[in-house]
């Protein structure tokens, strides 16, 4: 179960990491961010945060699959087959009871907010000479919305 989520999730996250690395190489010397938090963090700081979230998104899918398989193994015992209902119930248990999953849900929402911060800063400044920083933000968005879509399709 969740094989396609693992593959697609890791590929999107890897793409985000690559895009962040490319954006990190851009010249932000002409960048005029709004005063306060934006100037303290800077675009390079924002990219570091984006890379951190991308790394978290990269390692979470195999973690979730591992925990789900562990839970299914406990349920199945010696049986060779497990029903789709048992898979969904096991997923539900892992989702609600595993501390790593709970942590990730909050981090996943925070990553969406962090991507929005980046888009806001980019919209109000001229801080994206090569377009890679915007791409990093939108790949971050795509992971958020992609996971919602996958969840609706898989669980619904």
PDB file of N, CA, C and O in Angstrom, residues 65-136:
ATOM      1  N   UNK A  65       5.023   4.490   4.967  1.00  0.00           N
ATOM      2  CA  UNK A  65       4.806   3.151   4.431  1.00  0.00           C
ATOM      3  C   UNK A  65       5.364   2.080   5.381  1.00  0.00           C
ATOM      4  O   UNK A  65       4.731   1.058   5.609  1.00  0.00           O
ATOM      5  N   UNK A  66       6.519   2.329   5.942  1.00  0.00           N
ATOM      6  CA  UNK A  66       7.104   1.387   6.895  1.00  0.00           C
ATOM      7  C   UNK A  66       6.187   1.184   8.097  1.00  0.00           C
ATOM      8  O   UNK A  66       5.938   0.045   8.529  1.00  0.00           O
ATOM      9  N   UNK A  67       5.685   2.273   8.646  1.00  0.00           N
ATOM     10  CA  UNK A  67       4.792   2.171   9.807  1.00  0.00           C
ATOM     11  C   UNK A  67       3.488   1.465   9.446  1.00  0.00           C
ATOM     12  O   UNK A  67       2.962   0.673  10.236  1.00  0.00           O
ATOM     13  N   UNK A  68       2.971   1.737   8.253  1.00  0.00           N
ATOM     14  CA  UNK A  68       1.736   1.076   7.818  1.00  0.00           C
ATOM     15  C   UNK A  68       1.976  -0.422   7.636  1.00  0.00           C
ATOM     16  O   UNK A  68       1.164  -1.246   8.071  1.00  0.00           O
ATOM     17  N   UNK A  69       3.091  -0.793   7.029  1.00  0.00           N
ATOM     18  CA  UNK A  69       3.396  -2.220   6.846  1.00  0.00           C
ATOM     19  C   UNK A  69       3.606  -2.919   8.188  1.00  0.00           C
ATOM     20  O   UNK A  69       3.207  -4.081   8.359  1.00  0.00           O
ATOM     21  N   UNK A  70       4.212  -2.228   9.119  1.00  0.00           N
ATOM     22  CA  UNK A  70       4.394  -2.789  10.461  1.00  0.00           C
ATOM     23  C   UNK A  70       3.034  -3.051  11.108  1.00  0.00           C
ATOM     24  O   UNK A  70       2.789  -4.113  11.680  1.00  0.00           O
ATOM     25  N   UNK A  71       2.138  -2.079  11.006  1.00  0.00           N
ATOM     26  CA  UNK A  71       0.795  -2.222  11.578  1.00  0.00           C
ATOM     27  C   UNK A  71       0.026  -3.341  10.872  1.00  0.00           C
ATOM     28  O   UNK A  71      -0.656  -4.140  11.512  1.00  0.00           O
ATOM     29  N   UNK A  72       0.163  -3.434   9.555  1.00  0.00           N
ATOM     30  CA  UNK A  72      -0.518  -4.501   8.813  1.00  0.00           C
ATOM     31  C   UNK A  72       0.025  -5.871   9.214  1.00  0.00           C
ATOM     32  O   UNK A  72      -0.729  -6.844   9.304  1.00  0.00           O
ATOM     33  N   UNK A  73       1.322  -5.948   9.443  1.00  0.00           N
ATOM     34  CA  UNK A  73       1.920  -7.200   9.886  1.00  0.00           C
ATOM     35  C   UNK A  73       1.368  -7.634  11.233  1.00  0.00           C
ATOM     36  O   UNK A  73       1.124  -8.821  11.472  1.00  0.00           O
ATOM     37  N   UNK A  74       1.155  -6.687  12.117  1.00  0.00           N
ATOM     38  CA  UNK A  74       0.571  -7.004  13.420  1.00  0.00           C
ATOM     39  C   UNK A  74      -0.856  -7.498  13.272  1.00  0.00           C
ATOM     40  O   UNK A  74      -1.282  -8.437  13.951  1.00  0.00           O
ATOM     41  N   UNK A  75      -1.608  -6.883  12.373  1.00  0.00           N
ATOM     42  CA  UNK A  75      -3.007  -7.268  12.159  1.00  0.00           C
ATOM     43  C   UNK A  75      -3.126  -8.632  11.487  1.00  0.00           C
ATOM     44  O   UNK A  75      -3.995  -9.413  11.819  1.00  0.00           O
ATOM     45  N   UNK A  76      -2.272  -8.860  10.501  1.00  0.00           N
ATOM     46  CA  UNK A  76      -2.409 -10.055   9.679  1.00  0.00           C
ATOM     47  C   UNK A  76      -1.996 -11.317  10.421  1.00  0.00           C
ATOM     48  O   UNK A  76      -2.585 -12.374  10.218  1.00  0.00           O
ATOM     49  N   UNK A  77      -0.967 -11.209  11.244  1.00  0.00           N
ATOM     50  CA  UNK A  77      -0.469 -12.414  11.915  1.00  0.00           C
ATOM     51  C   UNK A  77       0.038 -13.393  10.867  1.00  0.00           C
ATOM     52  O   UNK A  77       0.902 -13.077  10.069  1.00  0.00           O
ATOM     53  N   UNK A  78      -0.543 -14.585  10.824  1.00  0.00           N
ATOM     54  CA  UNK A  78      -0.111 -15.623   9.880  1.00  0.00           C
ATOM     55  C   UNK A  78      -0.886 -15.582   8.564  1.00  0.00           C
ATOM     56  O   UNK A  78      -0.562 -16.315   7.637  1.00  0.00           O
ATOM     57  N   UNK A  79      -1.909 -14.740   8.479  1.00  0.00           N
ATOM     58  CA  UNK A  79      -2.699 -14.667   7.237  1.00  0.00           C
ATOM     59  C   UNK A  79      -1.870 -14.098   6.106  1.00  0.00           C
ATOM     60  O   UNK A  79      -1.053 -13.202   6.304  1.00  0.00           O
ATOM     61  N   UNK A  80      -2.129 -14.566   4.894  1.00  0.00           N
ATOM     62  CA  UNK A  80      -1.387 -14.097   3.719  1.00  0.00           C
ATOM     63  C   UNK A  80      -2.057 -12.894   3.070  1.00  0.00           C
ATOM     64  O   UNK A  80      -1.391 -12.100   2.415  1.00  0.00           O
ATOM     65  N   UNK A  81      -3.360 -12.758   3.235  1.00  0.00           N
ATOM     66  CA  UNK A  81      -4.084 -11.672   2.576  1.00  0.00           C
ATOM     67  C   UNK A  81      -4.743 -10.752   3.603  1.00  0.00           C
ATOM     68  O   UNK A  81      -5.177 -11.187   4.656  1.00  0.00           O
ATOM     69  N   UNK A  82      -4.803  -9.483   3.200  1.00  0.00           N
ATOM     70  CA  UNK A  82      -5.425  -8.470   4.051  1.00  0.00           C
ATOM     71  C   UNK A  82      -6.421  -7.708   3.184  1.00  0.00           C
ATOM     72  O   UNK A  82      -6.120  -7.359   2.039  1.00  0.00           O
ATOM     73  N   UNK A  83      -7.580  -7.434   3.731  1.00  0.00           N
ATOM     74  CA  UNK A  83      -8.606  -6.722   2.966  1.00  0.00           C
ATOM     75  C   UNK A  83      -8.270  -5.234   2.850  1.00  0.00           C
ATOM     76  O   UNK A  83      -7.495  -4.692   3.641  1.00  0.00           O
ATOM     77  N   UNK A  84      -8.891  -4.606   1.858  1.00  0.00           N
ATOM     78  CA  UNK A  84      -8.724  -3.157   1.682  1.00  0.00           C
ATOM     79  C   UNK A  84      -9.234  -2.417   2.908  1.00  0.00           C
ATOM     80  O   UNK A  84      -8.650  -1.409   3.315  1.00  0.00           O
ATOM     81  N   UNK A  85     -10.281  -2.937   3.511  1.00  0.00           N
ATOM     82  CA  UNK A  85     -10.824  -2.322   4.727  1.00  0.00           C
ATOM     83  C   UNK A  85      -9.783  -2.347   5.845  1.00  0.00           C
ATOM     84  O   UNK A  85      -9.603  -1.356   6.557  1.00  0.00           O
ATOM     85  N   UNK A  86      -9.071  -3.476   6.006  1.00  0.00           N
ATOM     86  CA  UNK A  86      -8.044  -3.568   7.040  1.00  0.00           C
ATOM     87  C   UNK A  86      -6.877  -2.628   6.762  1.00  0.00           C
ATOM     88  O   UNK A  86      -6.292  -2.062   7.687  1.00  0.00           O
ATOM     89  N   UNK A  87      -6.554  -2.461   5.477  1.00  0.00           N
ATOM     90  CA  UNK A  87      -5.483  -1.528   5.111  1.00  0.00           C
ATOM     91  C   UNK A  87      -5.878  -0.112   5.518  1.00  0.00           C
ATOM     92  O   UNK A  87      -5.093   0.613   6.138  1.00  0.00           O
ATOM     93  N   UNK A  88      -7.098   0.285   5.200  1.00  0.00           N
ATOM     94  CA  UNK A  88      -7.559   1.627   5.547  1.00  0.00           C
ATOM     95  C   UNK A  88      -7.660   1.815   7.065  1.00  0.00           C
ATOM     96  O   UNK A  88      -7.301   2.875   7.578  1.00  0.00           O
ATOM     97  N   UNK A  89      -8.111   0.792   7.770  1.00  0.00           N
ATOM     98  CA  UNK A  89      -8.172   0.888   9.231  1.00  0.00           C
ATOM     99  C   UNK A  89      -6.775   1.007   9.835  1.00  0.00           C
ATOM    100  O   UNK A  89      -6.559   1.779  10.771  1.00  0.00           O
ATOM    101  N   UNK A  90      -5.832   0.255   9.280  1.00  0.00           N
ATOM    102  CA  UNK A  90      -4.450   0.330   9.767  1.00  0.00           C
ATOM    103  C   UNK A  90      -3.867   1.710   9.496  1.00  0.00           C
ATOM    104  O   UNK A  90      -3.172   2.274  10.343  1.00  0.00           O
ATOM    105  N   UNK A  91      -4.143   2.240   8.301  1.00  0.00           N
ATOM    106  CA  UNK A  91      -3.673   3.583   7.976  1.00  0.00           C
ATOM    107  C   UNK A  91      -4.252   4.582   8.965  1.00  0.00           C
ATOM    108  O   UNK A  91      -3.547   5.462   9.468  1.00  0.00           O
ATOM    109  N   UNK A  92      -5.525   4.461   9.247  1.00  0.00           N
ATOM    110  CA  UNK A  92      -6.200   5.359  10.181  1.00  0.00           C
ATOM    111  C   UNK A  92      -5.541   5.290  11.558  1.00  0.00           C
ATOM    112  O   UNK A  92      -5.295   6.323  12.191  1.00  0.00           O
ATOM    113  N   UNK A  93      -5.230   4.089  12.021  1.00  0.00           N
ATOM    114  CA  UNK A  93      -4.568   3.927  13.319  1.00  0.00           C
ATOM    115  C   UNK A  93      -3.188   4.586  13.320  1.00  0.00           C
ATOM    116  O   UNK A  93      -2.836   5.298  14.262  1.00  0.00           O
ATOM    117  N   UNK A  94      -2.411   4.322  12.267  1.00  0.00           N
ATOM    118  CA  UNK A  94      -1.071   4.914  12.183  1.00  0.00           C
ATOM    119  C   UNK A  94      -1.176   6.428  12.137  1.00  0.00           C
ATOM    120  O   UNK A  94      -0.439   7.136  12.822  1.00  0.00           O
ATOM    121  N   UNK A  95      -2.105   6.939  11.347  1.00  0.00           N
ATOM    122  CA  UNK A  95      -2.278   8.374  11.195  1.00  0.00           C
ATOM    123  C   UNK A  95      -2.605   9.051  12.518  1.00  0.00           C
ATOM    124  O   UNK A  95      -2.107  10.130  12.807  1.00  0.00           O
ATOM    125  N   UNK A  96      -3.432   8.410  13.323  1.00  0.00           N
ATOM    126  CA  UNK A  96      -3.874   9.027  14.577  1.00  0.00           C
ATOM    127  C   UNK A  96      -2.972   8.730  15.775  1.00  0.00           C
ATOM    128  O   UNK A  96      -2.978   9.483  16.748  1.00  0.00           O
ATOM    129  N   UNK A  97      -2.200   7.653  15.734  1.00  0.00           N
ATOM    130  CA  UNK A  97      -1.460   7.229  16.915  1.00  0.00           C
ATOM    131  C   UNK A  97       0.050   7.390  16.828  1.00  0.00           C
ATOM    132  O   UNK A  97       0.717   7.400  17.857  1.00  0.00           O
ATOM    133  N   UNK A  98       0.598   7.498  15.638  1.00  0.00           N
ATOM    134  CA  UNK A  98       2.049   7.571  15.497  1.00  0.00           C
ATOM    135  C   UNK A  98       2.525   9.010  15.690  1.00  0.00           C
ATOM    136  O   UNK A  98       2.071   9.920  14.991  1.00  0.00           O
ATOM    137  N   UNK A  99       3.450   9.216  16.615  1.00  0.00           N
ATOM    138  CA  UNK A  99       3.921  10.572  16.927  1.00  0.00           C
ATOM    139  C   UNK A  99       4.665  11.192  15.749  1.00  0.00           C
ATOM    140  O   UNK A  99       4.573  12.399  15.514  1.00  0.00           O
ATOM    141  N   UNK A 100       5.375  10.374  14.984  1.00  0.00           N
ATOM    142  CA  UNK A 100       6.073  10.887  13.799  1.00  0.00           C
ATOM    143  C   UNK A 100       5.103  11.422  12.769  1.00  0.00           C
ATOM    144  O   UNK A 100       5.344  12.453  12.147  1.00  0.00           O
ATOM    145  N   UNK A 101       3.997  10.726  12.589  1.00  0.00           N
ATOM    146  CA  UNK A 101       2.972  11.176  11.645  1.00  0.00           C
ATOM    147  C   UNK A 101       2.318  12.455  12.162  1.00  0.00           C
ATOM    148  O   UNK A 101       2.097  13.399  11.389  1.00  0.00           O
ATOM    149  N   UNK A 102       2.037  12.508  13.445  1.00  0.00           N
ATOM    150  CA  UNK A 102       1.439  13.724  14.026  1.00  0.00           C
ATOM    151  C   UNK A 102       2.365  14.925  13.834  1.00  0.00           C
ATOM    152  O   UNK A 102       1.917  16.005  13.448  1.00  0.00           O
ATOM    153  N   UNK A 103       3.650  14.724  14.116  1.00  0.00           N
ATOM    154  CA  UNK A 103       4.628  15.786  13.893  1.00  0.00           C
ATOM    155  C   UNK A 103       4.625  16.217  12.427  1.00  0.00           C
ATOM    156  O   UNK A 103       4.635  17.412  12.119  1.00  0.00           O
ATOM    157  N   UNK A 104       4.596  15.241  11.532  1.00  0.00           N
ATOM    158  CA  UNK A 104       4.662  15.554  10.111  1.00  0.00           C
ATOM    159  C   UNK A 104       3.446  16.377   9.658  1.00  0.00           C
ATOM    160  O   UNK A 104       3.590  17.272   8.828  1.00  0.00           O
ATOM    161  N   UNK A 105       2.281  16.072  10.161  1.00  0.00           N
ATOM    162  CA  UNK A 105       1.084  16.818   9.753  1.00  0.00           C
ATOM    163  C   UNK A 105       1.257  18.305  10.054  1.00  0.00           C
ATOM    164  O   UNK A 105       0.964  19.160   9.215  1.00  0.00           O
ATOM    165  N   UNK A 106       1.770  18.619  11.236  1.00  0.00           N
ATOM    166  CA  UNK A 106       2.022  20.025  11.571  1.00  0.00           C
ATOM    167  C   UNK A 106       3.115  20.622  10.685  1.00  0.00           C
ATOM    168  O   UNK A 106       3.004  21.758  10.225  1.00  0.00           O
ATOM    169  N   UNK A 107       4.156  19.853  10.430  1.00  0.00           N
ATOM    170  CA  UNK A 107       5.238  20.330   9.567  1.00  0.00           C
ATOM    171  C   UNK A 107       4.757  20.514   8.141  1.00  0.00           C
ATOM    172  O   UNK A 107       5.172  21.454   7.445  1.00  0.00           O
ATOM    173  N   UNK A 108       3.861  19.638   7.685  1.00  0.00           N
ATOM    174  CA  UNK A 108       3.312  19.724   6.329  1.00  0.00           C
ATOM    175  C   UNK A 108       2.525  21.030   6.157  1.00  0.00           C
ATOM    176  O   UNK A 108       2.686  21.729   5.156  1.00  0.00           O
ATOM    177  N   UNK A 109       1.726  21.375   7.148  1.00  0.00           N
ATOM    178  CA  UNK A 109       0.978  22.641   7.107  1.00  0.00           C
ATOM    179  C   UNK A 109       1.943  23.825   7.180  1.00  0.00           C
ATOM    180  O   UNK A 109       1.799  24.816   6.460  1.00  0.00           O
ATOM    181  N   UNK A 110       2.951  23.715   8.039  1.00  0.00           N
ATOM    182  CA  UNK A 110       3.958  24.779   8.153  1.00  0.00           C
ATOM    183  C   UNK A 110       4.708  24.958   6.834  1.00  0.00           C
ATOM    184  O   UNK A 110       5.031  26.089   6.456  1.00  0.00           O
ATOM    185  N   UNK A 111       4.968  23.866   6.123  1.00  0.00           N
ATOM    186  CA  UNK A 111       5.678  23.987   4.846  1.00  0.00           C
ATOM    187  C   UNK A 111       4.826  24.725   3.813  1.00  0.00           C
ATOM    188  O   UNK A 111       5.347  25.501   3.007  1.00  0.00           O
ATOM    189  N   UNK A 112       3.525  24.495   3.857  1.00  0.00           N
ATOM    190  CA  UNK A 112       2.628  25.234   2.968  1.00  0.00           C
ATOM    191  C   UNK A 112       2.675  26.720   3.296  1.00  0.00           C
ATOM    192  O   UNK A 112       2.798  27.570   2.402  1.00  0.00           O
ATOM    193  N   UNK A 113       2.606  27.040   4.586  1.00  0.00           N
ATOM    194  CA  UNK A 113       2.673  28.442   5.011  1.00  0.00           C
ATOM    195  C   UNK A 113       4.018  29.061   4.615  1.00  0.00           C
ATOM    196  O   UNK A 113       4.065  30.212   4.162  1.00  0.00           O
ATOM    197  N   UNK A 114       5.099  28.305   4.759  1.00  0.00           N
ATOM    198  CA  UNK A 114       6.430  28.802   4.401  1.00  0.00           C
ATOM    199  C   UNK A 114       6.512  29.078   2.895  1.00  0.00           C
ATOM    200  O   UNK A 114       7.091  30.074   2.472  1.00  0.00           O
ATOM    201  N   UNK A 115       5.918  28.208   2.094  1.00  0.00           N
ATOM    202  CA  UNK A 115       5.872  28.448   0.643  1.00  0.00           C
ATOM    203  C   UNK A 115       5.076  29.712   0.342  1.00  0.00           C
ATOM    204  O   UNK A 115       5.453  30.503  -0.533  1.00  0.00           O
ATOM    205  N   UNK A 116       3.988  29.919   1.070  1.00  0.00           N
ATOM    206  CA  UNK A 116       3.188  31.135   0.866  1.00  0.00           C
ATOM    207  C   UNK A 116       3.982  32.381   1.233  1.00  0.00           C
ATOM    208  O   UNK A 116       3.876  33.405   0.550  1.00  0.00           O
ATOM    209  N   UNK A 117       4.767  32.304   2.306  1.00  0.00           N
ATOM    210  CA  UNK A 117       5.620  33.434   2.691  1.00  0.00           C
ATOM    211  C   UNK A 117       6.572  33.761   1.542  1.00  0.00           C
ATOM    212  O   UNK A 117       6.741  34.928   1.169  1.00  0.00           O
ATOM    213  N   UNK A 118       7.185  32.726   0.977  1.00  0.00           N
ATOM    214  CA  UNK A 118       8.104  32.939  -0.148  1.00  0.00           C
ATOM    215  C   UNK A 118       7.423  33.574  -1.351  1.00  0.00           C
ATOM    216  O   UNK A 118       7.950  34.502  -1.954  1.00  0.00           O
ATOM    217  N   UNK A 119       6.242  33.103  -1.672  1.00  0.00           N
ATOM    218  CA  UNK A 119       5.503  33.683  -2.805  1.00  0.00           C
ATOM    219  C   UNK A 119       5.154  35.137  -2.519  1.00  0.00           C
ATOM    220  O   UNK A 119       5.276  36.000  -3.396  1.00  0.00           O
ATOM    221  N   UNK A 120       4.742  35.432  -1.296  1.00  0.00           N
ATOM    222  CA  UNK A 120       4.413  36.808  -0.916  1.00  0.00           C
ATOM    223  C   UNK A 120       5.641  37.705  -1.086  1.00  0.00           C
ATOM    224  O   UNK A 120       5.554  38.789  -1.665  1.00  0.00           O
ATOM    225  N   UNK A 121       6.785  37.259  -0.568  1.00  0.00           N
ATOM    226  CA  UNK A 121       8.016  38.048  -0.692  1.00  0.00           C
ATOM    227  C   UNK A 121       8.392  38.235  -2.154  1.00  0.00           C
ATOM    228  O   UNK A 121       8.782  39.325  -2.565  1.00  0.00           O
ATOM    229  N   UNK A 122       8.284  37.189  -2.934  1.00  0.00           N
ATOM    230  CA  UNK A 122       8.650  37.279  -4.352  1.00  0.00           C
ATOM    231  C   UNK A 122       7.704  38.202  -5.114  1.00  0.00           C
ATOM    232  O   UNK A 122       8.119  38.905  -6.034  1.00  0.00           O
ATOM    233  N   UNK A 123       6.439  38.182  -4.725  1.00  0.00           N
ATOM    234  CA  UNK A 123       5.448  39.025  -5.402  1.00  0.00           C
ATOM    235  C   UNK A 123       5.694  40.512  -5.144  1.00  0.00           C
ATOM    236  O   UNK A 123       5.401  41.349  -5.991  1.00  0.00           O
ATOM    237  N   UNK A 124       6.239  40.844  -3.985  1.00  0.00           N
ATOM    238  CA  UNK A 124       6.443  42.247  -3.614  1.00  0.00           C
ATOM    239  C   UNK A 124       7.867  42.736  -3.827  1.00  0.00           C
ATOM    240  O   UNK A 124       8.207  43.841  -3.410  1.00  0.00           O
ATOM    241  N   UNK A 125       8.709  41.922  -4.437  1.00  0.00           N
ATOM    242  CA  UNK A 125      10.100  42.316  -4.656  1.00  0.00           C
ATOM    243  C   UNK A 125      10.576  41.826  -6.019  1.00  0.00           C
ATOM    244  O   UNK A 125       9.855  41.157  -6.739  1.00  0.00           O
ATOM    245  N   UNK A 126      11.814  42.138  -6.314  1.00  0.00           N
ATOM    246  CA  UNK A 126      12.446  41.630  -7.532  1.00  0.00           C
ATOM    247  C   UNK A 126      13.580  40.698  -7.106  1.00  0.00           C
ATOM    248  O   UNK A 126      14.747  41.001  -7.287  1.00  0.00           O
ATOM    249  N   UNK A 127      13.225  39.586  -6.493  1.00  0.00           N
ATOM    250  CA  UNK A 127      14.215  38.697  -5.873  1.00  0.00           C
ATOM    251  C   UNK A 127      14.325  37.352  -6.570  1.00  0.00           C
ATOM    252  O   UNK A 127      14.690  36.370  -5.943  1.00  0.00           O
ATOM    253  N   UNK A 128      13.976  37.268  -7.819  1.00  0.00           N
ATOM    254  CA  UNK A 128      13.989  35.972  -8.483  1.00  0.00           C
ATOM    255  C   UNK A 128      14.574  36.096  -9.893  1.00  0.00           C
ATOM    256  O   UNK A 128      13.864  35.929 -10.881  1.00  0.00           O
ATOM    257  N   UNK A 129      15.867  36.371  -9.979  1.00  0.00           N
ATOM    258  CA  UNK A 129      16.456  36.630 -11.292  1.00  0.00           C
ATOM    259  C   UNK A 129      16.329  35.475 -12.283  1.00  0.00           C
ATOM    260  O   UNK A 129      16.126  35.701 -13.469  1.00  0.00           O
ATOM    261  N   UNK A 130      16.424  34.242 -11.830  1.00  0.00           N
ATOM    262  CA  UNK A 130      16.368  33.106 -12.751  1.00  0.00           C
ATOM    263  C   UNK A 130      15.068  32.335 -12.724  1.00  0.00           C
ATOM    264  O   UNK A 130      14.878  31.396 -13.487  1.00  0.00           O
ATOM    265  N   UNK A 131      14.173  32.688 -11.822  1.00  0.00           N
ATOM    266  CA  UNK A 131      12.898  31.991 -11.733  1.00  0.00           C
ATOM    267  C   UNK A 131      12.915  30.745 -10.861  1.00  0.00           C
ATOM    268  O   UNK A 131      11.864  30.146 -10.619  1.00  0.00           O
ATOM    269  N   UNK A 132      14.074  30.358 -10.362  1.00  0.00           N
ATOM    270  CA  UNK A 132      14.171  29.132  -9.568  1.00  0.00           C
ATOM    271  C   UNK A 132      13.537  29.270  -8.189  1.00  0.00           C
ATOM    272  O   UNK A 132      13.002  28.297  -7.650  1.00  0.00           O
ATOM    273  N   UNK A 133      13.573  30.465  -7.628  1.00  0.00           N
ATOM    274  CA  UNK A 133      12.991  30.651  -6.298  1.00  0.00           C
ATOM    275  C   UNK A 133      11.473  30.510  -6.358  1.00  0.00           C
ATOM    276  O   UNK A 133      10.865  29.863  -5.503  1.00  0.00           O
ATOM    277  N   UNK A 134      10.875  31.079  -7.375  1.00  0.00           N
ATOM    278  CA  UNK A 134       9.436  30.914  -7.570  1.00  0.00           C
ATOM    279  C   UNK A 134       9.106  29.446  -7.801  1.00  0.00           C
ATOM    280  O   UNK A 134       8.131  28.921  -7.253  1.00  0.00           O
ATOM    281  N   UNK A 135       9.924  28.781  -8.602  1.00  0.00           N
ATOM    282  CA  UNK A 135       9.706  27.354  -8.849  1.00  0.00           C
ATOM    283  C   UNK A 135       9.769  26.561  -7.550  1.00  0.00           C
ATOM    284  O   UNK A 135       8.962  25.651  -7.332  1.00  0.00           O
ATOM    285  N   UNK A 136      10.700  26.913  -6.669  1.00  0.00           N
ATOM    286  CA  UNK A 136      10.810  26.216  -5.378  1.00  0.00           C
ATOM    287  C   UNK A 136       9.536  26.383  -4.562  1.00  0.00           C
ATOM    288  O   UNK A 136       9.048  25.426  -3.947  1.00  0.00           O
TER     289      UNK A 136
END
